[in-house]
mmCIF file of C-alpha atoms in Angstrom:
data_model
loop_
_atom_site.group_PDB
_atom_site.id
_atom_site.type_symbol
_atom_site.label_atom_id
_atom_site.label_comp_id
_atom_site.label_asym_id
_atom_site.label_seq_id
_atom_site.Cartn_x
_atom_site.Cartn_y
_atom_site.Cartn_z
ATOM 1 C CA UNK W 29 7.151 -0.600 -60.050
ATOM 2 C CA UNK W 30 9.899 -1.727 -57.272
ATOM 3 C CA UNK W 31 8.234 -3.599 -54.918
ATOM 4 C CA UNK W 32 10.682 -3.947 -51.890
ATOM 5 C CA UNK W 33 10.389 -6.842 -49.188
ATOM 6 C CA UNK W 34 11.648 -7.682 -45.946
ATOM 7 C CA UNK W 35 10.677 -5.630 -42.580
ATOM 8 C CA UNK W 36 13.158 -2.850 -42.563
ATOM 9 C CA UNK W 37 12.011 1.036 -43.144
ATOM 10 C CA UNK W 38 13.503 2.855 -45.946
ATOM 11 C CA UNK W 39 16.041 4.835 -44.189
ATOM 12 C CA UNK W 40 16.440 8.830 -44.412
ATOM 13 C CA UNK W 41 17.670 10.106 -47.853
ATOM 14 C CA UNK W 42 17.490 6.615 -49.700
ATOM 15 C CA UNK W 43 17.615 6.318 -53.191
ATOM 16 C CA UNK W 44 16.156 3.865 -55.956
ATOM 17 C CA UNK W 45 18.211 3.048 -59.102
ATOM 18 C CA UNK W 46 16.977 1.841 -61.934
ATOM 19 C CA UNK W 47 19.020 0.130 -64.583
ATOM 20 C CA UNK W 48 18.748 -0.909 -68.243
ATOM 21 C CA UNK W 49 21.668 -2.894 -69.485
ATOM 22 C CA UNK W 50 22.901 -4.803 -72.221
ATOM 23 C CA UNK W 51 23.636 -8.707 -71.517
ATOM 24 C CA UNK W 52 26.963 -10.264 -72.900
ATOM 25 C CA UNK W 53 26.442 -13.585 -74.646
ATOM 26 C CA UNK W 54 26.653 -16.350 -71.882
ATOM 27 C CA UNK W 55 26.227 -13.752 -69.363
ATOM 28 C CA UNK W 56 27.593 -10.671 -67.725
ATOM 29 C CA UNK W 57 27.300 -6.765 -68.256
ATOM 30 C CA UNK W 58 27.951 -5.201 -71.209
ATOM 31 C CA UNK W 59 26.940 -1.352 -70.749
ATOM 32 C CA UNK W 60 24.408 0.276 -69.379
ATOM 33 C CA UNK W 61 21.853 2.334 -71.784
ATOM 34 C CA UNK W 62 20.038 3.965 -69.535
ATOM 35 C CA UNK W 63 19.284 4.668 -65.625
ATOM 36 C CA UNK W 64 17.132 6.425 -63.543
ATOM 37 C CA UNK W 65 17.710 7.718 -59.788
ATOM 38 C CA UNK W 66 14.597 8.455 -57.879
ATOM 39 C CA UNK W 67 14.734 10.667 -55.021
ATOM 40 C CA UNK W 68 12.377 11.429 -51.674
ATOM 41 C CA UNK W 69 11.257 7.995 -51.632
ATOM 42 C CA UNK W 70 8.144 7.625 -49.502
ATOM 43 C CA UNK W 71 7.193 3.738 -49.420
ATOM 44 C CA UNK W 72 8.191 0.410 -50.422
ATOM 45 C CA UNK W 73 6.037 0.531 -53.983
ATOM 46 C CA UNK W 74 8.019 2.727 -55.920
ATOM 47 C CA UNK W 75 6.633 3.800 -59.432
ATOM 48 C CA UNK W 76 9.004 4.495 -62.137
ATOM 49 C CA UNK W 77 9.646 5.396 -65.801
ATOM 50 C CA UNK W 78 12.795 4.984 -67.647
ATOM 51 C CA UNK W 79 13.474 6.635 -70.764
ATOM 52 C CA UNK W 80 16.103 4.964 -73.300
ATOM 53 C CA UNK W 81 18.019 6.567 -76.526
ATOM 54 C CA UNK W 82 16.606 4.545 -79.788
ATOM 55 C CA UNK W 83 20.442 4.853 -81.409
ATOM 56 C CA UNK W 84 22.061 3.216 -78.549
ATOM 57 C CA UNK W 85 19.855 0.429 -78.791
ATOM 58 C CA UNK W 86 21.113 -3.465 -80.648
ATOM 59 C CA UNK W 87 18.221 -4.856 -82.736
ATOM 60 C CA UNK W 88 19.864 -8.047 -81.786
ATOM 61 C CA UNK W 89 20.587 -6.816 -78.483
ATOM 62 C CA UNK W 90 20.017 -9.433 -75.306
ATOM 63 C CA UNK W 91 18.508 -6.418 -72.781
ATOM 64 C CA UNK W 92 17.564 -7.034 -68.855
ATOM 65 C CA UNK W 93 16.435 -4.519 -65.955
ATOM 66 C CA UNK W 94 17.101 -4.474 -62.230
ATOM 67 C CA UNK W 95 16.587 -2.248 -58.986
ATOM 68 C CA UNK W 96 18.322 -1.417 -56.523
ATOM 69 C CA UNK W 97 17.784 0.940 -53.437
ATOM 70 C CA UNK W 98 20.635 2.777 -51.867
ATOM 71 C CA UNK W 99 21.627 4.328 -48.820
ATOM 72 C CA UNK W 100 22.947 8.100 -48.543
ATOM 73 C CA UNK W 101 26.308 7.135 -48.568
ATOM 74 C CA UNK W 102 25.904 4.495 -51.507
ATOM 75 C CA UNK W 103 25.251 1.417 -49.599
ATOM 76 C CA UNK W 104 23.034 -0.878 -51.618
ATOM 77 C CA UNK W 105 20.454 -2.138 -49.075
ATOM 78 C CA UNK W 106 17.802 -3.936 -51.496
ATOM 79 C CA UNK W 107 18.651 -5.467 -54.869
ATOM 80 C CA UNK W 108 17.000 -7.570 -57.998
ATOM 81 C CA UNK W 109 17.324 -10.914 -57.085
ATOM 82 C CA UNK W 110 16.157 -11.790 -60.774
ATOM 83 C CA UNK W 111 17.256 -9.159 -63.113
ATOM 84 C CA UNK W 112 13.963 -9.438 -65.965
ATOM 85 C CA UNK W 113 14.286 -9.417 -69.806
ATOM 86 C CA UNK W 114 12.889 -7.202 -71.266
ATOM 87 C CA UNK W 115 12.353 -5.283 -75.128
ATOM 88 C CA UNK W 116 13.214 -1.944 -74.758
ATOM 89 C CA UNK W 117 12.090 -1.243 -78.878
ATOM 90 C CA UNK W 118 8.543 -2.773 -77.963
ATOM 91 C CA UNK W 119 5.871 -0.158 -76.530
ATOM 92 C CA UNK W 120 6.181 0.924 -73.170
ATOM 93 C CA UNK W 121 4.885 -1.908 -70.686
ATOM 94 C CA UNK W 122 3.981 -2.008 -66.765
ATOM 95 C CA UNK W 123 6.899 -3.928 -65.154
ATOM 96 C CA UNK W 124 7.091 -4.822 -61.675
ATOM 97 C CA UNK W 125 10.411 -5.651 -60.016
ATOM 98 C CA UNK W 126 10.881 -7.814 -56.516
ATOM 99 C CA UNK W 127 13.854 -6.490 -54.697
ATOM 100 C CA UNK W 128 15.270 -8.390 -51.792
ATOM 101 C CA UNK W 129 17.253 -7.349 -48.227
ATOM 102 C CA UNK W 130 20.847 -7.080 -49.197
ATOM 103 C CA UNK W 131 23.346 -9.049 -46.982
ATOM 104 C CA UNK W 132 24.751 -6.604 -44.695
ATOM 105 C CA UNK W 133 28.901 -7.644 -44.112
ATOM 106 C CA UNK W 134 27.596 -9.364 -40.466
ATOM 107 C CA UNK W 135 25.103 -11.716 -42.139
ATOM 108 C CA UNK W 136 27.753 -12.555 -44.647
ATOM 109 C CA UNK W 137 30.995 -15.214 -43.914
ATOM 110 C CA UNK W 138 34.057 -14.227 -45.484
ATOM 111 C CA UNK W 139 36.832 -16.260 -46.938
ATOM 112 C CA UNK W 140 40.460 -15.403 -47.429
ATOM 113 C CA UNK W 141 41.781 -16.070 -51.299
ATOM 114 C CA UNK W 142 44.958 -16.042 -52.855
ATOM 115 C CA UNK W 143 45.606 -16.522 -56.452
ATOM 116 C CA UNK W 144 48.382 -17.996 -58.406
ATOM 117 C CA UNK W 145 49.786 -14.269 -59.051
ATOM 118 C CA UNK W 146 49.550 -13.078 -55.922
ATOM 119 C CA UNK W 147 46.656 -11.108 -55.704
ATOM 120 C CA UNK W 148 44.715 -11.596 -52.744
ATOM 121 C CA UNK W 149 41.118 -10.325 -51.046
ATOM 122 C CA UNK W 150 37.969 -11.229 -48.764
ATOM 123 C CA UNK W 151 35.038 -13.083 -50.411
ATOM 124 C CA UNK W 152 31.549 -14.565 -49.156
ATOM 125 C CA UNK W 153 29.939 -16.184 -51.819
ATOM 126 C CA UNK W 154 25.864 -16.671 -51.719
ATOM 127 C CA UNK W 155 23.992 -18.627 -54.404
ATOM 128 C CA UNK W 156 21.978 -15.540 -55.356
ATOM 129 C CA UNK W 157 25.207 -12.624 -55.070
ATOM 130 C CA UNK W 158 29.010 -12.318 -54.815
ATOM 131 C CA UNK W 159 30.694 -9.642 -52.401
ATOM 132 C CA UNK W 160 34.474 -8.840 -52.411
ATOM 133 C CA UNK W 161 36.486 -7.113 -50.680
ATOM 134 C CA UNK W 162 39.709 -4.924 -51.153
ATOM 135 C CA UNK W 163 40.842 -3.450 -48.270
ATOM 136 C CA UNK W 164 37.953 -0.744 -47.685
ATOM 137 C CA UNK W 165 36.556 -1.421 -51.300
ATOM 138 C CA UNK W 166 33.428 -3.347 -51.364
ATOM 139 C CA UNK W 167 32.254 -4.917 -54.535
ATOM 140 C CA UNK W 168 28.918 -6.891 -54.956
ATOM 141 C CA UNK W 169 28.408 -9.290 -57.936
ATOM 142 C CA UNK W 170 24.930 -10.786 -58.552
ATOM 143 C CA UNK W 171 24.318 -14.146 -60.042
ATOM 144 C CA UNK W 172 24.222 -14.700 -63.536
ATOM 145 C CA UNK W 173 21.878 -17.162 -65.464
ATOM 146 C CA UNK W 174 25.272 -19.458 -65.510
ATOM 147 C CA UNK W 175 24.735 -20.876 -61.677
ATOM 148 C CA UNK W 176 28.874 -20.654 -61.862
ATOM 149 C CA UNK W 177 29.483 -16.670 -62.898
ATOM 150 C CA UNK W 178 28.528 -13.696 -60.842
ATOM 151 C CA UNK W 179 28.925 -10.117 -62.511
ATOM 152 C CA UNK W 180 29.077 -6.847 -61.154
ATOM 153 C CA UNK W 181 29.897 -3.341 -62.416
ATOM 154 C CA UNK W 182 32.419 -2.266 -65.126
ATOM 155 C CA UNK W 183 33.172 -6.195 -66.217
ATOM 156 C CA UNK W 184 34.265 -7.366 -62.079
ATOM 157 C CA UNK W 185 33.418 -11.208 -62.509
ATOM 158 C CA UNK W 186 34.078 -14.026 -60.002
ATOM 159 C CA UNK W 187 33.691 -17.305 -61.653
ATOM 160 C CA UNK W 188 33.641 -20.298 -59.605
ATOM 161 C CA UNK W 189 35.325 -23.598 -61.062
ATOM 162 C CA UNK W 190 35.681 -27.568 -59.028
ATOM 163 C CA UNK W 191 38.908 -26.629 -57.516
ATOM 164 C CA UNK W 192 39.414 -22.757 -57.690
ATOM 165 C CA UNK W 193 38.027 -19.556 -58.628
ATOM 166 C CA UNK W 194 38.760 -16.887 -61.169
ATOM 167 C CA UNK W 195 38.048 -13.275 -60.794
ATOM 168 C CA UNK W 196 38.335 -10.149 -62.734
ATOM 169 C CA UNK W 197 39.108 -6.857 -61.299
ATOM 170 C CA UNK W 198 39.404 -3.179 -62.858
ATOM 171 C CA UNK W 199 40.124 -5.089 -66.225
ATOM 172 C CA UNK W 200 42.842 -7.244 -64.594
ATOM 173 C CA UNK W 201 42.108 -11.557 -64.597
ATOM 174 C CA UNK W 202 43.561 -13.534 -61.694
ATOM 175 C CA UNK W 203 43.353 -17.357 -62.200
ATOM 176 C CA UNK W 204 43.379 -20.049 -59.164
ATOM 177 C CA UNK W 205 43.006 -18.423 -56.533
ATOM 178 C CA UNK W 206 41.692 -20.698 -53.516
ATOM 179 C CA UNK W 207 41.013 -20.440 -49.976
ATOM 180 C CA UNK W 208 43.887 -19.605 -47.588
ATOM 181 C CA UNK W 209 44.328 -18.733 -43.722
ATOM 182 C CA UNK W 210 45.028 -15.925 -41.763
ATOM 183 C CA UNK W 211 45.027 -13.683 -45.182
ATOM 184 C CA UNK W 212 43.973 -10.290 -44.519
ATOM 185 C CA UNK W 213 43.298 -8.473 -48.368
ATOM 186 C CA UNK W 214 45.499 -5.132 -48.965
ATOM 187 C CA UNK W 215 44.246 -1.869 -50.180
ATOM 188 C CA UNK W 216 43.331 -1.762 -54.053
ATOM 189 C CA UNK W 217 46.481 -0.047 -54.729
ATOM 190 C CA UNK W 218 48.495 -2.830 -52.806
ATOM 191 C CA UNK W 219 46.891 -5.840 -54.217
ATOM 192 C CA UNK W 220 48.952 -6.632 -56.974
ATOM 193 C CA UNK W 221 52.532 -5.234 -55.702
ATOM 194 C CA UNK W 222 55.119 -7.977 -55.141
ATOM 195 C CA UNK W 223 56.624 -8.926 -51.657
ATOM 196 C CA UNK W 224 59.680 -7.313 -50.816
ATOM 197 C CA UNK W 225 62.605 -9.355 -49.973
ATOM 198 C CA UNK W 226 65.177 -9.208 -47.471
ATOM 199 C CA UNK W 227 68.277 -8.045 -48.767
ATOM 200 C CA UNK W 228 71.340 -10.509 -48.576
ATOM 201 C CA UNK W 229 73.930 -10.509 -46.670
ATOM 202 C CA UNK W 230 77.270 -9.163 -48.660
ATOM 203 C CA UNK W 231 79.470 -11.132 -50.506
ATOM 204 C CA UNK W 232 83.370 -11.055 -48.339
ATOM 205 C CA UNK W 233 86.259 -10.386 -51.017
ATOM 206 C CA UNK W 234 88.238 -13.692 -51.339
ATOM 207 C CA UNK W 235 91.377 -11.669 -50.189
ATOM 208 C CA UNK W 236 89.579 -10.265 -47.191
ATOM 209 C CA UNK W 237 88.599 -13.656 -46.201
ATOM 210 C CA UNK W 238 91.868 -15.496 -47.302
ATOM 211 C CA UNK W 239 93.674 -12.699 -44.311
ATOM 212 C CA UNK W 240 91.173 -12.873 -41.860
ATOM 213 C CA UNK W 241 91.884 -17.383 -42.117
ATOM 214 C CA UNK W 242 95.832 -16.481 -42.158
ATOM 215 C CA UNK W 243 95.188 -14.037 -39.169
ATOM 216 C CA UNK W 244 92.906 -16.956 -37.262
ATOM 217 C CA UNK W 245 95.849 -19.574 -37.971
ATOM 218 C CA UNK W 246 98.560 -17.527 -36.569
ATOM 219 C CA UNK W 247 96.801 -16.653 -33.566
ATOM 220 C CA UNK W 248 96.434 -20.658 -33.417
ATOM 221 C CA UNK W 249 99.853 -21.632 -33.544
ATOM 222 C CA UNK W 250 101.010 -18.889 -30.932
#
């Protein structure tokens, strides 16, 4: 069951999603074996079932749950704030899941970063979640057991050292990136393109400038 707190109404043509993943040692995603998307949702105690393949399932596997609930246009509004362990080649088991208000972008601050290779973007960083922005992307990363690592979706990571953080993005690892001012993060597609330079001025020919000093000296000595 998803039992969902705060004061706000579940709005019009919300969803709940139900996840079973895989954990990577020391933390993080691994893949998703199964999920479940409930529809018509009519209160904040939401029953569900979720049914998983046996052959896609790691006898040795580390395997956790969470919940989410989503708006009609994908929004996640509530979230796990504890994902829970859980057996998924034991007998089926009554599990009961706290979700929390997600942060809405005005009740989150937002910090500029720039990393050592360029790539830049938006950040607000809670003890509990991660959210980053690209340009219009939004990507949320919950907390991982490591109070240092937040993972999202499809491997994104932010990893937060003494001095700088890390993050990885669509596969792609950008190292020190810190804090900067007046930063404003580009569009996905922009984000790790290189700065375009001015172009030079052109080189004069040495004759052309060897006449044009013989022309200035004449006009001199006149």
């Amino acid at each position: 069951m998803l039992d969902l707190g705060g004061a706000d109404a579940l709005p019009e043509k919300a969803t709940a999603r139900i996840s079973i993943f895989e954990q990577r040692p020391g933390g993080g995603e691994k893949r998703i074996v199964a999920e479940r998307t409930l529809h018509d949702l009519e209160s904040k105690s939401i029953k569900f079932t979720v049914d998983i393949e046996r052959d896609l399932i790691d006898p040795d596997g580390d395997y956790r749950l969470r919940g989410e609930i989503l708006s009609a246009e994908g929004a996640i509004l509530w979230h796990s704030e504890n994902v829970r362990q859980i057996s998924p080649s034991q007998a089926e088991s009554e599990v009961r899941l706290e979700l929390v208000p997600n942060a809405s972008d005005a009740d989150l601050s937002f910090e500029q970063f720039r990393c050592d290779d360029g790539f830049h973007f938006a950040a607000a960083i809670r003890p509990e979640r991660v959210v980053v922005r690209l340009g219009n992307r939004r990507l949320g990363m919950p907390a991982t057991e490591r109070s240092d690592t937040f993972q999202g979706e499809h491997g994104n990571q932010l990893v937060r050292n003494a001095q700088a953080i890390e993050v990885r993005i669509d596969d792609s690892a950008h190292k020190n990136c810190s804090v900067v001012a007046n930063q404003s993060p580009p569009a996905t597609d922009e984000a790790s393109s290189e700065p375009q330079t001015e172009p030079s001025s052109p080189v004069k020919n040495e004759h052309e400038t060897s006449a044009g000093q013989e022309r200035a000296e004449q006009d001199t000595s006149n």
